[in-house]
mmCIF file of C-alpha atoms in Angstrom:
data_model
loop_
_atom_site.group_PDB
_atom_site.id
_atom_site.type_symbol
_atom_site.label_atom_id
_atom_site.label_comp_id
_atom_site.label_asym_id
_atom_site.label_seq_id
_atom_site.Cartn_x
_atom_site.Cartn_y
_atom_site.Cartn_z
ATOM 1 C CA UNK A 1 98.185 117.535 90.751
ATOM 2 C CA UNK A 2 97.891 114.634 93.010
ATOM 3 C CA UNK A 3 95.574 114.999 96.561
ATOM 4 C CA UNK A 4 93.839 112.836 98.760
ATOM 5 C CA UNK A 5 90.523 112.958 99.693
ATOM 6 C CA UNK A 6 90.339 111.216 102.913
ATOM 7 C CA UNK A 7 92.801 108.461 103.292
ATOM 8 C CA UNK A 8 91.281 106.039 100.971
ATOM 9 C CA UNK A 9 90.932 108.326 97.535
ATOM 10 C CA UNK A 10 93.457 109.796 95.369
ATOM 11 C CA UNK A 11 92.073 112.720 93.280
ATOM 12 C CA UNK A 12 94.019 114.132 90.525
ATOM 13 C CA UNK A 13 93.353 117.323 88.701
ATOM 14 C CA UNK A 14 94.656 117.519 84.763
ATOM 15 C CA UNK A 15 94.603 120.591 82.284
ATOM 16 C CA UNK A 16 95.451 118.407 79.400
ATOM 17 C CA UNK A 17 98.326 116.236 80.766
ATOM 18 C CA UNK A 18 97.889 112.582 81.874
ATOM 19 C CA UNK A 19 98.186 110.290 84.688
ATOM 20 C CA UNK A 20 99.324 106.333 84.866
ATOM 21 C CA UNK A 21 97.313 104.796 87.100
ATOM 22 C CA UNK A 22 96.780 100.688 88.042
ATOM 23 C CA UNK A 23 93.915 99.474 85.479
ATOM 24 C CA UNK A 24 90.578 99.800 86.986
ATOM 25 C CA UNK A 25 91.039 101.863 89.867
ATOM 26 C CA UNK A 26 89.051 105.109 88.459
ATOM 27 C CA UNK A 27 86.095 105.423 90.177
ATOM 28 C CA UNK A 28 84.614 108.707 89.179
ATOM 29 C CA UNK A 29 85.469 111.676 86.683
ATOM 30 C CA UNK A 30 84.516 114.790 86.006
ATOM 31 C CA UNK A 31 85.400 116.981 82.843
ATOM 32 C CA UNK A 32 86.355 115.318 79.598
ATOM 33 C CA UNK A 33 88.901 112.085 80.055
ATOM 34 C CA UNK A 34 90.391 109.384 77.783
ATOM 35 C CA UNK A 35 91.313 106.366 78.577
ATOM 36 C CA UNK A 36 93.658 103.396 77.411
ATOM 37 C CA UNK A 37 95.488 100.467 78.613
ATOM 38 C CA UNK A 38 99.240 100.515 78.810
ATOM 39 C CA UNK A 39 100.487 96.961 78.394
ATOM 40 C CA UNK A 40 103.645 95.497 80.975
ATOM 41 C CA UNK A 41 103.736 98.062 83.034
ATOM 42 C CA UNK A 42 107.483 98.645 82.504
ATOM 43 C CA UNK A 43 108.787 101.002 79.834
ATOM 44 C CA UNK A 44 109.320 99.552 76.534
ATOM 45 C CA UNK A 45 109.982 95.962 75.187
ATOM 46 C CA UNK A 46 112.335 94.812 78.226
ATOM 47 C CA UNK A 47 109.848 95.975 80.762
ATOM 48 C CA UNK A 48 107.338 93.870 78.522
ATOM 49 C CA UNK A 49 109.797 90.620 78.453
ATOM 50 C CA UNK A 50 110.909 90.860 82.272
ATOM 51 C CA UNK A 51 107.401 90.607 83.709
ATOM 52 C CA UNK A 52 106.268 87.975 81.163
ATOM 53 C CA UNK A 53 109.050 85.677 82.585
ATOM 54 C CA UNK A 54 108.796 86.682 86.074
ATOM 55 C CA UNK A 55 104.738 86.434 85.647
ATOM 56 C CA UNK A 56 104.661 89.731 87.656
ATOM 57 C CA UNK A 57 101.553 91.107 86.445
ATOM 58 C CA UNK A 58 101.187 95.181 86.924
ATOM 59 C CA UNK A 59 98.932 96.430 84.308
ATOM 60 C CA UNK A 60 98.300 99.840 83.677
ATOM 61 C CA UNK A 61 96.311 102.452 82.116
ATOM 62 C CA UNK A 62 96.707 106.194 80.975
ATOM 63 C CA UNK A 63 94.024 108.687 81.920
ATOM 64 C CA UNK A 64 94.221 111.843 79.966
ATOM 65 C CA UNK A 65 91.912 115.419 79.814
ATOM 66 C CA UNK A 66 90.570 118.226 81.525
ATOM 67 C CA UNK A 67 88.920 117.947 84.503
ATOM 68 C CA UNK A 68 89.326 115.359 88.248
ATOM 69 C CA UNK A 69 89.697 112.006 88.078
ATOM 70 C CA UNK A 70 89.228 110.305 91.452
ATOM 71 C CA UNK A 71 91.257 106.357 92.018
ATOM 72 C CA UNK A 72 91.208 104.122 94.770
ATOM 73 C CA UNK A 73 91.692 100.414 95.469
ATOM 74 C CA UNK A 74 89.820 98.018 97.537
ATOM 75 C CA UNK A 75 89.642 100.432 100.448
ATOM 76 C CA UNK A 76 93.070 100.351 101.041
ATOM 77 C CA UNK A 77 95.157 103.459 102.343
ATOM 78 C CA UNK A 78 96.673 105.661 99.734
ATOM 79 C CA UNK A 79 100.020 107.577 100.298
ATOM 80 C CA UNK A 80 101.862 110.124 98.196
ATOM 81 C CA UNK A 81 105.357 110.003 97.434
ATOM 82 C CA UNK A 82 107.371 112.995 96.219
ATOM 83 C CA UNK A 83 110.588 111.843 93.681
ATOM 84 C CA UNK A 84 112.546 114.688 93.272
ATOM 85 C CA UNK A 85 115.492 112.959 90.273
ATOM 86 C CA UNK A 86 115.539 109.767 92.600
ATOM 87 C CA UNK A 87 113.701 105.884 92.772
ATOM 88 C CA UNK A 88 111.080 104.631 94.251
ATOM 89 C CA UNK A 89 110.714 100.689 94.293
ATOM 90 C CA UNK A 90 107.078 99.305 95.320
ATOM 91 C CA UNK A 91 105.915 96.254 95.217
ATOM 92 C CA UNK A 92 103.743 95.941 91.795
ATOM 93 C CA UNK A 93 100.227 95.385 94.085
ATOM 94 C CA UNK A 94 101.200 98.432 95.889
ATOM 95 C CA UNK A 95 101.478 100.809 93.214
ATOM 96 C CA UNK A 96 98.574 103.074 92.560
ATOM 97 C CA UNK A 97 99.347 105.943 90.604
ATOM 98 C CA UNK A 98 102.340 108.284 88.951
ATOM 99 C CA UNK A 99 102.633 111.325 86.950
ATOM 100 C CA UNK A 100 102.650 110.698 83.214
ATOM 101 C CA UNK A 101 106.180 112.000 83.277
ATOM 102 C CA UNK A 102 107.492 109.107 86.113
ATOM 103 C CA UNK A 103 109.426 106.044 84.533
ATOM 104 C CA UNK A 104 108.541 102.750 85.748
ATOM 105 C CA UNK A 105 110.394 99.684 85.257
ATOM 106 C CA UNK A 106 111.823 96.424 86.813
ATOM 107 C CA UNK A 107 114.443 95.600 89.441
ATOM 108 C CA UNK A 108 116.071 92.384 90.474
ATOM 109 C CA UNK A 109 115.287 92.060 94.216
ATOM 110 C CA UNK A 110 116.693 88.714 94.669
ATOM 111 C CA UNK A 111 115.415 85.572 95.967
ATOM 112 C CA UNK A 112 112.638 87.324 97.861
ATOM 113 C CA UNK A 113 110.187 86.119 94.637
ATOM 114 C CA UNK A 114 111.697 82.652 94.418
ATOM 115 C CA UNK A 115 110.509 82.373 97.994
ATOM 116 C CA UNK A 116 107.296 83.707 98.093
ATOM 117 C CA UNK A 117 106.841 82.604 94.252
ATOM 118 C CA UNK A 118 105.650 85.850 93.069
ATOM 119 C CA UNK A 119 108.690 87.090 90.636
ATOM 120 C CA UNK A 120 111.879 88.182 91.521
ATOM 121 C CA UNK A 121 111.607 91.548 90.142
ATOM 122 C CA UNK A 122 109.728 94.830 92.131
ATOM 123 C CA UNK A 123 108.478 97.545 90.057
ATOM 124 C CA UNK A 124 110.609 101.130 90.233
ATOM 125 C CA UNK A 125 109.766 104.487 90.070
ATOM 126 C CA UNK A 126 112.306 107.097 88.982
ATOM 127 C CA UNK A 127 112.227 111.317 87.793
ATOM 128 C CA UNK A 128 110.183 114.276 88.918
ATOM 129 C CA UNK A 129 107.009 113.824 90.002
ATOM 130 C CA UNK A 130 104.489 112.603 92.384
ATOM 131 C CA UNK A 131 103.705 108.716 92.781
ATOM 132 C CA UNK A 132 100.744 107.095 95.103
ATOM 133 C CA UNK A 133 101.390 103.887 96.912
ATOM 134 C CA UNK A 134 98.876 101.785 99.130
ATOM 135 C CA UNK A 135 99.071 99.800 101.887
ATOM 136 C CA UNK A 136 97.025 97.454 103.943
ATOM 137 C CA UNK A 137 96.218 100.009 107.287
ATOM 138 C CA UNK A 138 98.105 103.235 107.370
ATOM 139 C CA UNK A 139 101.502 102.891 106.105
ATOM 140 C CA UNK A 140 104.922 103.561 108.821
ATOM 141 C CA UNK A 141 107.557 105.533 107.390
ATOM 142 C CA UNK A 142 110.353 104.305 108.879
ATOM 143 C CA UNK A 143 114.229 105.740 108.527
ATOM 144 C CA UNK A 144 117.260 103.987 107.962
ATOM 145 C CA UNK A 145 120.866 104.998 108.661
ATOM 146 C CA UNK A 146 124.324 104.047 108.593
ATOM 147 C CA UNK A 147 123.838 103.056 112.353
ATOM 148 C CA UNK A 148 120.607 101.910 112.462
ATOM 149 C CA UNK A 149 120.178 99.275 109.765
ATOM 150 C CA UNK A 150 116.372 97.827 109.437
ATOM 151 C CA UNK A 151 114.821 94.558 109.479
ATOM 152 C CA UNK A 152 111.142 93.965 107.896
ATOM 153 C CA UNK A 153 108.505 91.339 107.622
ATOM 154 C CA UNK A 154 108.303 90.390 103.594
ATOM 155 C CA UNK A 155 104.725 90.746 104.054
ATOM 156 C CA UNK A 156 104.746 93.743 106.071
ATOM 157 C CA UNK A 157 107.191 95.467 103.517
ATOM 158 C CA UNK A 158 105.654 98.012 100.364
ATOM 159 C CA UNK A 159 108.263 100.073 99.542
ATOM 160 C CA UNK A 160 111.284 101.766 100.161
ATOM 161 C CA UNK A 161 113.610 104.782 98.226
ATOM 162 C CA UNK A 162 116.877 106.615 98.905
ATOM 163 C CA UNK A 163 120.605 104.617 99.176
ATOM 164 C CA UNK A 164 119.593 101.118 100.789
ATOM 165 C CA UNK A 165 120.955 98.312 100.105
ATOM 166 C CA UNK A 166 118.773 95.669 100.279
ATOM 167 C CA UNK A 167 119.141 91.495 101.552
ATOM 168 C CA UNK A 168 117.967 88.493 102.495
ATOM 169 C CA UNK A 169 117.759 86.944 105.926
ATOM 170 C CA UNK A 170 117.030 83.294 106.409
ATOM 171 C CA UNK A 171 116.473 81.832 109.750
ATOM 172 C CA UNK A 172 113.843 82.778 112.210
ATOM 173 C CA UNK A 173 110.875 84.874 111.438
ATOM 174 C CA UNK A 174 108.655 87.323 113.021
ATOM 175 C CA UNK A 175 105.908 84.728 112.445
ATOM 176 C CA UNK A 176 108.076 81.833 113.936
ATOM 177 C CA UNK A 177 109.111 83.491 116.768
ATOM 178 C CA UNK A 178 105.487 84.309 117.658
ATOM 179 C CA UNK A 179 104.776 80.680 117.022
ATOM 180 C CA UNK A 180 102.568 81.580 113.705
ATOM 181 C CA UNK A 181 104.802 79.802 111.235
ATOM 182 C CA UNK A 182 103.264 81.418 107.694
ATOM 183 C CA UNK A 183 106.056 79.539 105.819
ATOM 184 C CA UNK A 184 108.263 82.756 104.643
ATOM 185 C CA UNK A 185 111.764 81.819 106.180
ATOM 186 C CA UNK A 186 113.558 85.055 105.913
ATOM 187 C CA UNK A 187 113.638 88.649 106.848
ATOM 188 C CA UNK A 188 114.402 91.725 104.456
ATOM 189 C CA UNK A 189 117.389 93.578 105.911
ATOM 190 C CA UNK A 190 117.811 97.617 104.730
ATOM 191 C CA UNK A 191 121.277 99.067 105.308
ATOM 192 C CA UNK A 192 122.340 102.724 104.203
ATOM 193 C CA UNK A 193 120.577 105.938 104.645
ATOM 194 C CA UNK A 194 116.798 106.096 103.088
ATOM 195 C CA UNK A 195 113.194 105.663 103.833
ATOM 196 C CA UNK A 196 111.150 101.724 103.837
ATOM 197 C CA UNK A 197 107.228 102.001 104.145
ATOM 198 C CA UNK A 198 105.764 99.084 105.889
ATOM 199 C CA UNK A 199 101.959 98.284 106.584
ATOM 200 C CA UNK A 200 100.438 97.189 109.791
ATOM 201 C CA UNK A 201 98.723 93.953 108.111
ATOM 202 C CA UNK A 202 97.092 91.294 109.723
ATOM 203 C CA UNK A 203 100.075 89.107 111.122
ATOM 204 C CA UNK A 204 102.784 91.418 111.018
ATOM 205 C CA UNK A 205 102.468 93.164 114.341
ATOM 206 C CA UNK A 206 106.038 92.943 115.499
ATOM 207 C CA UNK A 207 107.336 94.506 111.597
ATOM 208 C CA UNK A 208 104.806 97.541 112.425
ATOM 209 C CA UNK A 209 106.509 98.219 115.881
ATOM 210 C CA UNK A 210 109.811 98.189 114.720
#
């Protein structure tokens, strides 16, 4: 259902089902479509509630029909993700697209929002489907294991899934220790065995080589 046309364009072909997709990202459709505006972003009331107090805005909107639908974001570089019964957590900016049949909802990440002052919740993914993340420059894929634990920029980081376990670092950063203090005094440190997509954007250089 879901391909890519180039890097930057996610096309999506329906035979009646639908698609969630971030609000105002269609840019062209062929075929018959509907469209409507799914409020929160999260499923249900709670979902609703969490990102009203954590001011996390994600809004959303259902396409539905017969026919292609073609998305895409500022220019930025579109990736699928395949979810085969497990999560995906993205940061809310970050999230493009997911089948109709893909939960989304809240986690607590920790102080990372506190810090930053964006929320301290990210947005999951979880069930059987496809989902389509961006990035800022083509995304790294990068592999954590029980021996290699990993160590990421905050703003080089957009998503990770598998059996991480995810903290905070304070102390030095990349950005410090290149003598570009941006203010963001910690590191995001993945330990376990899963997959963490980072972007090469501006100012994260040393988070892209890793």
């Amino acid at each position: 259902m879901f391909r890519l046309q180039g890097s930057k364009v996610l096309a999506v072909d329906m035979t009646g089902d639908a698609v969630k997709a971030k609000n105002g990202s269609m840019v062209a459709y062929d075929g018959q479509m509907a469209f409507k505006k799914m409020s929160g972003g999260g499923e249900g009331l709670r979902g609703m509630v969490t990102r009203r107090l954590t001011g996390e805005q994600m809004t959303m909107m259902e396409v539905k029909g017969h026919g292609t639908c073609w998305f895409a974001d500022r220019a930025s570089e579109i990736n699928l993700v395949s979810l085969q019964g497990d999560k995906l957590y993205v940061e809310s900016s970050n999230l493009l697209a997911t089948d109709a049949g893909l939960r989304t909802g809240t986690s607590f990440t920790g102080m990372r929002g506190a810090s930053q002052g964006n929320g301290l919740f990210t947005t999951t993914v979880e069930g059987h489907g496809q989902a389509a993340i961006m990035s800022d420059g083509p995304a790294v894929v990068l592999r954590v294991s029980s021996q290699y634990p990993l160590t990421v920029d905050p703003g080089a980081y957009v998503a990770h899934q598998g059996n991480l376990r995810q903290s905070f670092q304070s102390g030095v950063t990349f950005r410090t220790l290149m003598g570009e203090g941006g203010g963001e005094a910690f590191q995001i440190r993945f330990e376990g065995d899963g997959l963490v997509y980072v972007q090469p954007s501006e100012r994260n250089t040393i988070a892209g080589d890793v």
